[in-house]
Amino acid sequence: MIQKPYLLFLGDAPDPLAAKVAQGIRDWRPDNAVGQFRLPGCKADLGLPDMDLAEARAAGAKTLVIGVANRGGVISQSWKKVLVGALEEGFDLASGLHNLLRDEPDLVAVAEATGRSLHDVRVPDVDYPIANGKKRTGKRCLAVGTDCSVGKMYTALAMDREMKARSLKSSFRATGQTGILITGSGVPLDAVIADFMAGAVEWLTPDNDPDHWDHIEGQGSLFHVSYSGVTMALIHGGQPDAMILCHEPTRPHMRGLPDYALPSLEDLRDTALHLARVANPACRVVGISVNTANMGEDEAPAYLAEVEGRMGLPAVDPFRYGAGRLVDALLAS
Amino acid sequence: MIQKPYLLFLGDAPDPLAAKVAQGIRDWRPDNAVGQFRLPGCKADLGLPDMDLAEARAAGAKTLVIGVANRGGVISQSWKKVLVGALEEGFDLASGLHNLLRDEPDLVAVAEATGRSLHDVRVPDVDYPIANGKKRTGKRCLAVGTDCSVGKMYTALAMDREMKARSLKSSFRATGQTGILITGSGVPLDAVIADFMAGAVEWLTPDNDPDHWDHIEGQGSLFHVSYSGVTMALIHGGQPDAMILCHEPTRPHMRGLPDYALPSLEDLRDTALHLARVANPACRVVGISVNTANMGEDEAPAYLAEVEGRMGLPAVDPFRYGAGRLVDALLAS
């Protein structure tokens, strides 16, 4: 568990997209971010107060989160001075970069000397069990996609926010680096050893109150040949009561696989549901989340209406129009 | 790649079953085993010549394979003297135990001093790529099961042997510890990191002659919630042209999961085929391999005939009756 709140380190981000992890924290857990730290030349701005390390400590920040990705995922030397200074100032460090904090001898030495923690959320720090398949109390909703990167994390976060706004019991369960940094905990599922994937998902979504919903961040797609095993483990380890189908309608082919077409929403529904019912015979598909970012003001509602009529399920873009109807459908299921 | 041939170490095996890895090598690659090494009290006997280390070296053995599992998978002190002696005698060591050879400081020290290799086949020693899904030349056949441990490895080995007996181009591709020790190479898929599972299977089954068949050892089951992600990665990474359904008809529930019933063969066929066709639209199910070990002399043929009639596919027990009809079906497909 990463100590909150955070100071968000944007470094020398060459553009706003490079700071998308920090933006995710800013968007989804604004209470977790007391300020931003930018180096000269930084082209990202979250609209948070710019703070130096001492100011952020005074404002209560406990962890400096590297909220920026640079080319190659490495920890640049220009960042090192700030990171070392942060440890000396009393901050823990958290990072989702490929280049691990723990592989930097200077950071390790200072962290040990100061008694601070280095959180590399890209690699697991738990010995997960093998899945036992036992039925757990509480409810779980899993976002599944026609492809990778179609908005599964966003959908789960939006539904969690909507339920919390209605004072309902809800948790977002992160399964990727960005989600873990946003919420401070989770399982970096793509880095878990094969035999323990489903067990890690069981561990992440334990017994809970009967009226509590876990919103599980999806990964990959059953139809994406590079990552479908990870998706499969989420479906069986998560034993979802409900699934949301996630889709991006303008994509010409599966992400990174030019020879592979996207499946239809009907195929995703039938395939995912059949497999999910192995673990939970009561599982249902309750709604469709469409990423309409590449569709115009007229085009998006028309497409959503067409999908809704065809599938007989609410079809919404939660980013554009809110997650209310998806939550309504979840609660009605 | 483990150097062959082997001296098979049976240690102080308390019963024949404890030496099942050695038995597998003896059954499937008899040319790889020059002899067996037994400690006092050993209750297993492969029918191979008993040899000491010097005799085995003289007979050409290059690797001492730990072909026995003891309780807890640990390397017992009573074995250590033999293992150290083997390294000093010029043998490499190979093991599939949980307790890794490389975690034993005395073995590491002697191996370094003597220039010998320690092969822990339970853990990967390759940085596998992420799967790219590109179509490969050559043919691949994957064994998929209604459950774990229903005979998938045996089926693939039997088909490989039958094709070799007919002078056809064929390779057995091991994906588990026993298979790797039998053939000397492979991928320990259950120990691979999630993101690289399908890529590891692509790596294992590369481009080949158009008339060459890889017989890929299956793992887990799409219907076994603990391990289905591993099975999924085999189906997409292997991009099989053909699949064999494997089944054990007397099992009361999924292995280790008392609350889970086995799927029907029809369900396995339809589910596996639909997912396999994402990677290879030409994939077909060509036959059924039934483990009839728990069925009587009359019961087994009656059951096979019933399944064959119902499924419209050859249904055989390759251990009991040979793999000829499965290979016939494969070649006809």
Tab-separated table of C-alpha atoms in Angstrom, chain B:
chain	number	residue	atom	x	y	z
B	1	MET	CA	19.210	-27.670	-24.090
B	2	ILE	CA	20.119	-30.485	-21.728
B	3	GLN	CA	22.989	-32.694	-22.902
B	4	LYS	CA	22.026	-36.295	-23.620
B	5	PRO	CA	22.093	-39.181	-22.870
B	6	TYR	CA	21.139	-39.281	-19.196
B	7	LEU	CA	21.844	-41.272	-16.092
B	8	LEU	CA	18.498	-41.373	-14.272
B	9	PHE	CA	18.775	-40.722	-10.541
B	10	LEU	CA	15.997	-42.525	-8.632
B	11	GLY	CA	17.388	-41.751	-5.173
B	12	ASP	CA	15.547	-43.395	-2.322
B	13	ALA	CA	12.160	-43.342	-4.083
B	14	PRO	CA	9.567	-44.689	-1.607
B	15	ASP	CA	7.464	-46.205	-4.418
B	16	PRO	CA	7.450	-46.437	-8.233
B	17	LEU	CA	5.112	-43.424	-8.591
B	18	ALA	CA	7.721	-41.154	-6.991
B	19	ALA	CA	9.978	-41.894	-9.973
B	20	LYS	CA	7.386	-41.014	-12.608
B	21	VAL	CA	9.610	-38.407	-14.264
B	22	ALA	CA	12.305	-41.049	-14.776
B	23	GLN	CA	9.643	-43.473	-15.945
B	24	GLY	CA	8.475	-40.935	-18.516
B	25	ILE	CA	11.990	-40.596	-19.902
B	26	ARG	CA	12.349	-44.393	-19.917
B	27	ASP	CA	9.011	-44.832	-21.718
B	28	TRP	CA	9.287	-42.034	-24.271
B	29	ARG	CA	12.974	-41.511	-24.935
B	30	PRO	CA	14.629	-44.820	-24.024
B	31	ASP	CA	17.641	-43.893	-26.155
B	32	ASN	CA	18.248	-40.958	-23.820
B	33	ALA	CA	18.694	-43.146	-20.719
B	34	VAL	CA	21.829	-45.279	-20.388
B	35	GLY	CA	21.086	-46.453	-16.861
B	36	GLN	CA	19.615	-45.796	-13.440
B	37	PHE	CA	21.277	-44.803	-10.153
B	38	ARG	CA	19.543	-45.998	-6.994
B	39	LEU	CA	20.280	-45.379	-3.332
B	40	PRO	CA	19.767	-48.081	-0.684
B	41	GLY	CA	16.056	-48.596	-0.016
B	42	CYS	CA	14.923	-47.344	-3.432
B	43	LYS	CA	11.521	-48.904	-4.259
B	44	ALA	CA	11.503	-47.893	-7.933
B	45	ASP	CA	13.058	-49.870	-10.766
B	46	LEU	CA	12.901	-48.838	-14.418
B	47	GLY	CA	14.446	-52.054	-15.659
B	48	LEU	CA	17.545	-50.158	-16.791
B	49	PRO	CA	21.061	-51.238	-15.847
B	50	ASP	CA	22.085	-50.047	-12.385
B	51	MET	CA	25.232	-47.962	-12.787
B	52	ASP	CA	27.516	-45.955	-10.575
B	53	LEU	CA	28.758	-42.591	-11.789
B	54	ALA	CA	31.956	-43.888	-13.367
B	55	GLU	CA	30.136	-46.675	-15.200
B	56	ALA	CA	27.576	-44.248	-16.547
B	57	ARG	CA	30.240	-41.844	-17.742
B	58	ALA	CA	31.976	-44.731	-19.482
B	59	ALA	CA	28.649	-45.582	-21.139
B	60	GLY	CA	28.439	-42.023	-22.478
B	61	ALA	CA	26.004	-40.362	-20.055
B	62	LYS	CA	26.389	-36.582	-19.945
B	63	THR	CA	23.680	-35.445	-17.516
B	64	LEU	CA	22.423	-36.836	-14.219
B	65	VAL	CA	18.656	-36.237	-14.226
B	66	ILE	CA	16.837	-36.190	-10.911
B	67	GLY	CA	13.970	-38.429	-11.951
B	68	VAL	CA	12.348	-38.673	-8.552
B	69	ALA	CA	10.172	-36.373	-6.469
B	70	ASN	CA	10.218	-36.531	-2.710
B	71	ARG	CA	7.793	-34.949	-0.307
B	72	GLY	CA	7.969	-31.175	-0.615
B	73	GLY	CA	10.139	-31.245	-3.728
B	74	VAL	CA	13.312	-30.622	-1.735
B	75	ILE	CA	16.829	-31.852	-2.442
B	76	SER	CA	17.542	-34.205	0.438
B	77	GLN	CA	20.908	-34.337	2.127
B	78	SER	CA	21.127	-38.027	1.320
B	79	TRP	CA	21.179	-37.050	-2.367
B	80	LYS	CA	23.803	-34.361	-2.034
B	81	LYS	CA	26.793	-36.672	-1.972
B	82	VAL	CA	25.722	-38.222	-5.280
B	83	LEU	CA	24.978	-34.871	-6.903
B	84	VAL	CA	28.312	-33.378	-5.878
B	85	GLY	CA	30.067	-36.553	-7.006
B	86	ALA	CA	28.293	-36.378	-10.366
B	87	LEU	CA	29.495	-32.830	-10.991
B	88	GLU	CA	33.031	-33.852	-10.064
B	89	GLU	CA	32.739	-36.849	-12.398
B	90	GLY	CA	31.846	-34.521	-15.290
B	91	PHE	CA	28.037	-34.714	-15.354
B	92	ASP	CA	25.686	-31.781	-15.732
B	93	LEU	CA	22.660	-31.926	-13.406
B	94	ALA	CA	19.007	-31.491	-14.408
B	95	SER	CA	16.025	-31.212	-12.070
B	96	GLY	CA	12.366	-30.271	-12.100
B	97	LEU	CA	12.081	-29.922	-8.331
B	98	HIS	CA	10.640	-26.832	-6.650
B	99	ASN	CA	13.834	-26.657	-4.631
B	100	LEU	CA	16.193	-25.322	-7.289
B	101	LEU	CA	19.676	-26.683	-7.836
B	102	ARG	CA	20.878	-23.107	-8.224
B	103	ASP	CA	19.684	-22.296	-4.708
B	104	GLU	CA	22.063	-24.873	-3.189
B	105	PRO	CA	25.375	-23.092	-2.524
B	106	ASP	CA	27.426	-26.295	-2.400
B	107	LEU	CA	26.129	-27.465	-5.795
B	108	VAL	CA	26.698	-24.025	-7.307
B	109	ALA	CA	30.246	-23.917	-5.985
B	110	VAL	CA	31.146	-27.353	-7.323
B	111	ALA	CA	29.446	-26.673	-10.679
B	112	GLU	CA	31.465	-23.476	-11.069
B	113	ALA	CA	34.693	-25.179	-10.068
B	114	THR	CA	34.131	-28.048	-12.497
B	115	GLY	CA	32.586	-26.015	-15.322
B	116	ARG	CA	29.379	-28.061	-15.314
B	117	SER	CA	25.784	-26.833	-15.836
B	118	LEU	CA	22.813	-26.923	-13.440
B	119	HIS	CA	19.475	-27.167	-15.314
B	120	ASP	CA	16.432	-26.195	-13.268
B	121	VAL	CA	13.664	-26.895	-15.754
B	122	ARG	CA	10.993	-25.518	-13.419
B	123	VAL	CA	12.042	-21.936	-14.173
B	124	PRO	CA	12.531	-20.260	-17.555
B	125	ASP	CA	16.046	-19.430	-18.693
B	126	VAL	CA	14.978	-17.460	-21.779
B	127	ASP	CA	13.627	-13.910	-22.121
B	128	TYR	CA	10.558	-14.739	-24.175
B	129	PRO	CA	9.068	-12.127	-26.505
B	130	ILE	CA	5.529	-10.761	-26.466
B	131	ALA	CA	3.458	-12.738	-28.981
B	132	ASN	CA	3.152	-11.106	-32.399
B	133	GLY	CA	0.419	-13.387	-33.766
B	134	LYS	CA	2.103	-13.708	-37.172
B	135	LYS	CA	1.230	-16.809	-39.159
B	136	ARG	CA	4.044	-19.343	-39.083
B	137	THR	CA	4.896	-22.046	-41.603
B	138	GLY	CA	4.539	-25.709	-40.664
B	139	LYS	CA	1.668	-27.400	-38.816
B	140	ARG	CA	0.784	-27.534	-35.139
B	141	CYS	CA	-1.444	-29.840	-33.128
B	142	LEU	CA	-2.449	-28.921	-29.570
B	143	ALA	CA	-3.870	-31.254	-26.941
B	144	VAL	CA	-6.642	-29.541	-24.940
B	145	GLY	CA	-8.379	-31.111	-21.962
B	146	THR	CA	-11.687	-31.089	-20.147
B	147	ASP	CA	-9.528	-30.903	-16.994
B	148	CYS	CA	-5.920	-30.865	-15.803
B	149	SER	CA	-3.958	-34.129	-15.781
B	150	VAL	CA	-6.149	-36.033	-18.204
B	151	GLY	CA	-3.352	-37.214	-20.516
B	152	LYS	CA	-2.476	-34.245	-22.715
B	153	MET	CA	1.296	-34.805	-22.495
B	154	TYR	CA	0.894	-38.503	-23.096
B	155	THR	CA	-1.323	-37.874	-26.123
B	156	ALA	CA	1.144	-35.468	-27.734
B	157	LEU	CA	4.062	-37.828	-27.077
B	158	ALA	CA	2.134	-40.797	-28.496
B	159	MET	CA	1.216	-38.923	-31.673
B	160	ASP	CA	4.803	-37.746	-32.098
B	161	ARG	CA	6.064	-41.300	-31.693
B	162	GLU	CA	3.520	-42.646	-34.178
B	163	MET	CA	4.449	-40.027	-36.784
B	164	LYS	CA	8.151	-40.711	-36.343
B	165	ALA	CA	7.446	-44.441	-36.733
B	166	ARG	CA	5.871	-43.582	-40.091
B	167	SER	CA	8.941	-41.495	-41.032
B	168	LEU	CA	6.874	-38.311	-40.970
B	169	LYS	CA	8.248	-34.960	-39.805
B	170	SER	CA	7.234	-34.422	-36.201
B	171	SER	CA	8.361	-32.773	-32.955
B	172	PHE	CA	7.018	-33.022	-29.432
B	173	ARG	CA	7.021	-29.540	-27.875
B	174	ALA	CA	7.210	-29.689	-24.097
B	175	THR	CA	5.486	-27.057	-21.960
B	176	GLY	CA	5.921	-28.646	-18.525
B	177	GLN	CA	8.745	-29.935	-16.352
B	178	THR	CA	8.326	-33.621	-17.109
B	179	GLY	CA	8.060	-33.043	-20.826
B	180	ILE	CA	11.161	-30.855	-20.777
B	181	LEU	CA	13.172	-33.517	-18.958
B	182	ILE	CA	11.918	-36.197	-21.355
B	183	THR	CA	12.993	-34.317	-24.456
B	184	GLY	CA	15.748	-32.090	-23.089
B	185	SER	CA	14.130	-28.764	-23.998
B	186	GLY	CA	10.892	-26.799	-23.872
B	187	VAL	CA	9.131	-23.991	-22.030
B	188	PRO	CA	8.030	-24.304	-18.363
B	189	LEU	CA	4.903	-22.356	-19.222
B	190	ASP	CA	3.326	-22.211	-15.763
B	191	ALA	CA	6.416	-20.332	-14.546
B	192	VAL	CA	6.458	-17.737	-17.338
B	193	ILE	CA	5.419	-14.149	-16.601
B	194	ALA	CA	1.855	-13.438	-17.752
B	195	ASP	CA	2.659	-10.963	-20.535
B	196	PHE	CA	5.039	-13.393	-22.209
B	197	MET	CA	3.075	-16.669	-22.090
B	198	ALA	CA	1.766	-16.611	-25.653
B	199	GLY	CA	5.103	-15.323	-26.913
B	200	ALA	CA	6.855	-18.234	-25.217
B	201	VAL	CA	4.594	-20.647	-27.091
B	202	GLU	CA	5.331	-18.889	-30.394
B	203	TRP	CA	9.044	-19.149	-29.570
B	204	LEU	CA	8.638	-22.872	-28.836
B	205	THR	CA	6.870	-23.640	-32.125
B	206	PRO	CA	8.663	-21.588	-34.795
B	207	ASP	CA	8.468	-21.665	-38.591
B	208	ASN	CA	9.058	-25.130	-39.953
B	209	ASP	CA	8.711	-27.276	-43.081
B	210	PRO	CA	5.178	-27.176	-44.531
B	211	ASP	CA	4.684	-30.887	-43.805
B	212	HIS	CA	6.179	-30.803	-40.299
B	213	TRP	CA	3.883	-31.193	-37.280
B	214	ASP	CA	4.576	-29.808	-33.814
B	215	HIS	CA	2.705	-31.765	-31.155
B	216	ILE	CA	2.272	-29.200	-28.405
B	217	GLU	CA	1.881	-30.448	-24.843
B	218	GLY	CA	-1.223	-28.879	-23.342
B	219	GLN	CA	-1.513	-27.393	-19.854
B	220	GLY	CA	-4.513	-26.899	-17.598
B	221	SER	CA	-7.955	-26.507	-19.162
B	222	LEU	CA	-10.109	-23.630	-20.373
B	223	PHE	CA	-12.595	-24.891	-17.768
B	224	HIS	CA	-10.163	-25.090	-14.834
B	225	VAL	CA	-10.392	-21.705	-13.107
B	226	SER	CA	-6.939	-21.951	-11.529
B	227	TYR	CA	-5.005	-22.437	-14.770
B	228	SER	CA	-7.258	-21.452	-17.685
B	229	GLY	CA	-5.080	-18.450	-18.531
B	230	VAL	CA	-2.177	-20.763	-19.305
B	231	THR	CA	-4.406	-22.859	-21.588
B	232	MET	CA	-5.631	-19.713	-23.343
B	233	ALA	CA	-2.036	-18.649	-24.067
B	234	LEU	CA	-1.329	-22.081	-25.576
B	235	ILE	CA	-4.350	-21.815	-27.866
B	236	HIS	CA	-3.423	-18.348	-29.122
B	237	GLY	CA	0.373	-18.639	-29.027
B	238	GLY	CA	0.314	-22.106	-30.589
B	239	GLN	CA	-2.135	-21.050	-33.358
B	240	PRO	CA	-2.920	-24.748	-33.813
B	241	ASP	CA	-4.095	-26.193	-37.131
B	242	ALA	CA	-5.545	-29.144	-35.237
B	243	MET	CA	-6.648	-29.920	-31.712
B	244	ILE	CA	-7.156	-33.200	-29.889
B	245	LEU	CA	-9.716	-33.228	-27.062
B	246	CYS	CA	-8.442	-35.062	-23.974
B	247	HIS	CA	-10.752	-36.491	-21.323
B	248	GLU	CA	-10.873	-38.742	-18.267
B	249	PRO	CA	-14.481	-39.973	-17.970
B	250	THR	CA	-14.541	-41.191	-14.366
B	251	ARG	CA	-13.480	-38.006	-12.633
B	252	PRO	CA	-16.145	-36.749	-10.201
B	253	HIS	CA	-15.143	-33.067	-10.375
B	254	MET	CA	-12.419	-30.751	-11.711
B	255	ARG	CA	-9.034	-31.587	-10.233
B	256	GLY	CA	-8.650	-29.817	-6.895
B	257	LEU	CA	-11.995	-27.992	-7.285
B	258	PRO	CA	-14.745	-30.042	-5.592
B	259	ASP	CA	-17.461	-27.534	-6.541
B	260	TYR	CA	-16.715	-27.600	-10.277
B	261	ALA	CA	-18.132	-30.183	-12.677
B	262	LEU	CA	-16.266	-31.246	-15.809
B	263	PRO	CA	-17.491	-29.754	-19.078
B	264	SER	CA	-18.870	-31.962	-21.807
B	265	LEU	CA	-16.655	-32.856	-24.752
B	266	GLU	CA	-19.054	-30.881	-26.959
B	267	ASP	CA	-18.543	-27.782	-24.826
B	268	LEU	CA	-14.775	-28.190	-24.879
B	269	ARG	CA	-14.843	-28.659	-28.655
B	270	ASP	CA	-16.961	-25.585	-29.319
B	271	THR	CA	-15.250	-23.295	-26.812
B	272	ALA	CA	-11.680	-24.220	-27.698
B	273	LEU	CA	-12.378	-24.117	-31.432
B	274	HIS	CA	-13.997	-20.697	-31.310
B	275	LEU	CA	-11.007	-19.245	-29.454
B	276	ALA	CA	-8.437	-21.090	-31.578
B	277	ARG	CA	-9.934	-19.686	-34.761
B	278	VAL	CA	-9.057	-16.175	-33.602
B	279	ALA	CA	-5.415	-17.099	-34.275
B	280	ASN	CA	-5.987	-19.711	-36.996
B	281	PRO	CA	-9.347	-19.675	-38.808
B	282	ALA	CA	-8.520	-23.071	-40.350
B	283	CYS	CA	-8.188	-24.849	-36.998
B	284	ARG	CA	-10.128	-28.113	-36.646
B	285	VAL	CA	-10.754	-30.632	-33.892
B	286	VAL	CA	-9.593	-33.940	-35.352
B	287	GLY	CA	-9.949	-36.515	-32.591
B	288	ILE	CA	-10.556	-37.410	-28.981
B	289	SER	CA	-8.057	-38.976	-26.593
B	290	VAL	CA	-9.675	-40.711	-23.647
B	291	ASN	CA	-7.778	-41.871	-20.579
B	292	THR	CA	-9.611	-45.146	-19.821
B	293	ALA	CA	-7.219	-46.268	-17.065
B	294	ASN	CA	-10.108	-46.493	-14.615
B	295	MET	CA	-12.391	-48.474	-16.960
B	296	GLY	CA	-12.618	-52.227	-17.427
B	297	GLU	CA	-11.839	-54.316	-20.522
B	298	ASP	CA	-15.442	-54.203	-21.726
B	299	GLU	CA	-16.308	-50.765	-20.417
B	300	ALA	CA	-13.521	-48.876	-22.184
B	301	PRO	CA	-14.292	-49.916	-25.795
B	302	ALA	CA	-18.012	-49.372	-25.202
B	303	TYR	CA	-17.386	-45.870	-23.894
B	304	LEU	CA	-15.062	-45.034	-26.788
B	305	ALA	CA	-17.617	-46.278	-29.316
B	306	GLU	CA	-20.329	-44.186	-27.707
B	307	VAL	CA	-18.169	-41.039	-27.754
B	308	GLU	CA	-17.068	-41.687	-31.318
B	309	GLY	CA	-20.643	-42.039	-32.484
B	310	ARG	CA	-21.831	-39.001	-30.602
B	311	MET	CA	-18.980	-36.678	-31.592
B	312	GLY	CA	-18.338	-37.958	-35.109
B	313	LEU	CA	-14.610	-38.077	-34.419
B	314	PRO	CA	-12.190	-40.931	-33.723
B	315	ALA	CA	-12.105	-41.556	-29.966
B	316	VAL	CA	-9.207	-43.660	-28.716
B	317	ASP	CA	-7.089	-44.300	-25.654
B	318	PRO	CA	-3.601	-43.955	-27.152
B	319	PHE	CA	-1.983	-45.617	-24.140
B	320	ARG	CA	-4.206	-48.651	-24.356
B	321	TYR	CA	-4.820	-48.951	-28.072
B	322	GLY	CA	-2.176	-46.793	-29.785
B	323	ALA	CA	-2.282	-43.351	-31.419
B	324	GLY	CA	-2.589	-44.603	-35.000
B	325	ARG	CA	-6.163	-43.494	-35.573
B	326	LEU	CA	-5.474	-40.039	-34.133
B	327	VAL	CA	-2.561	-39.602	-36.533
B	328	ASP	CA	-4.702	-40.888	-39.406
B	329	ALA	CA	-7.300	-38.261	-38.567
B	330	LEU	CA	-4.655	-35.565	-38.267
B	331	LEU	CA	-3.193	-36.343	-41.679
B	332	ALA	CA	-6.642	-36.531	-43.263
B	333	SER	CA	-7.636	-33.114	-41.926
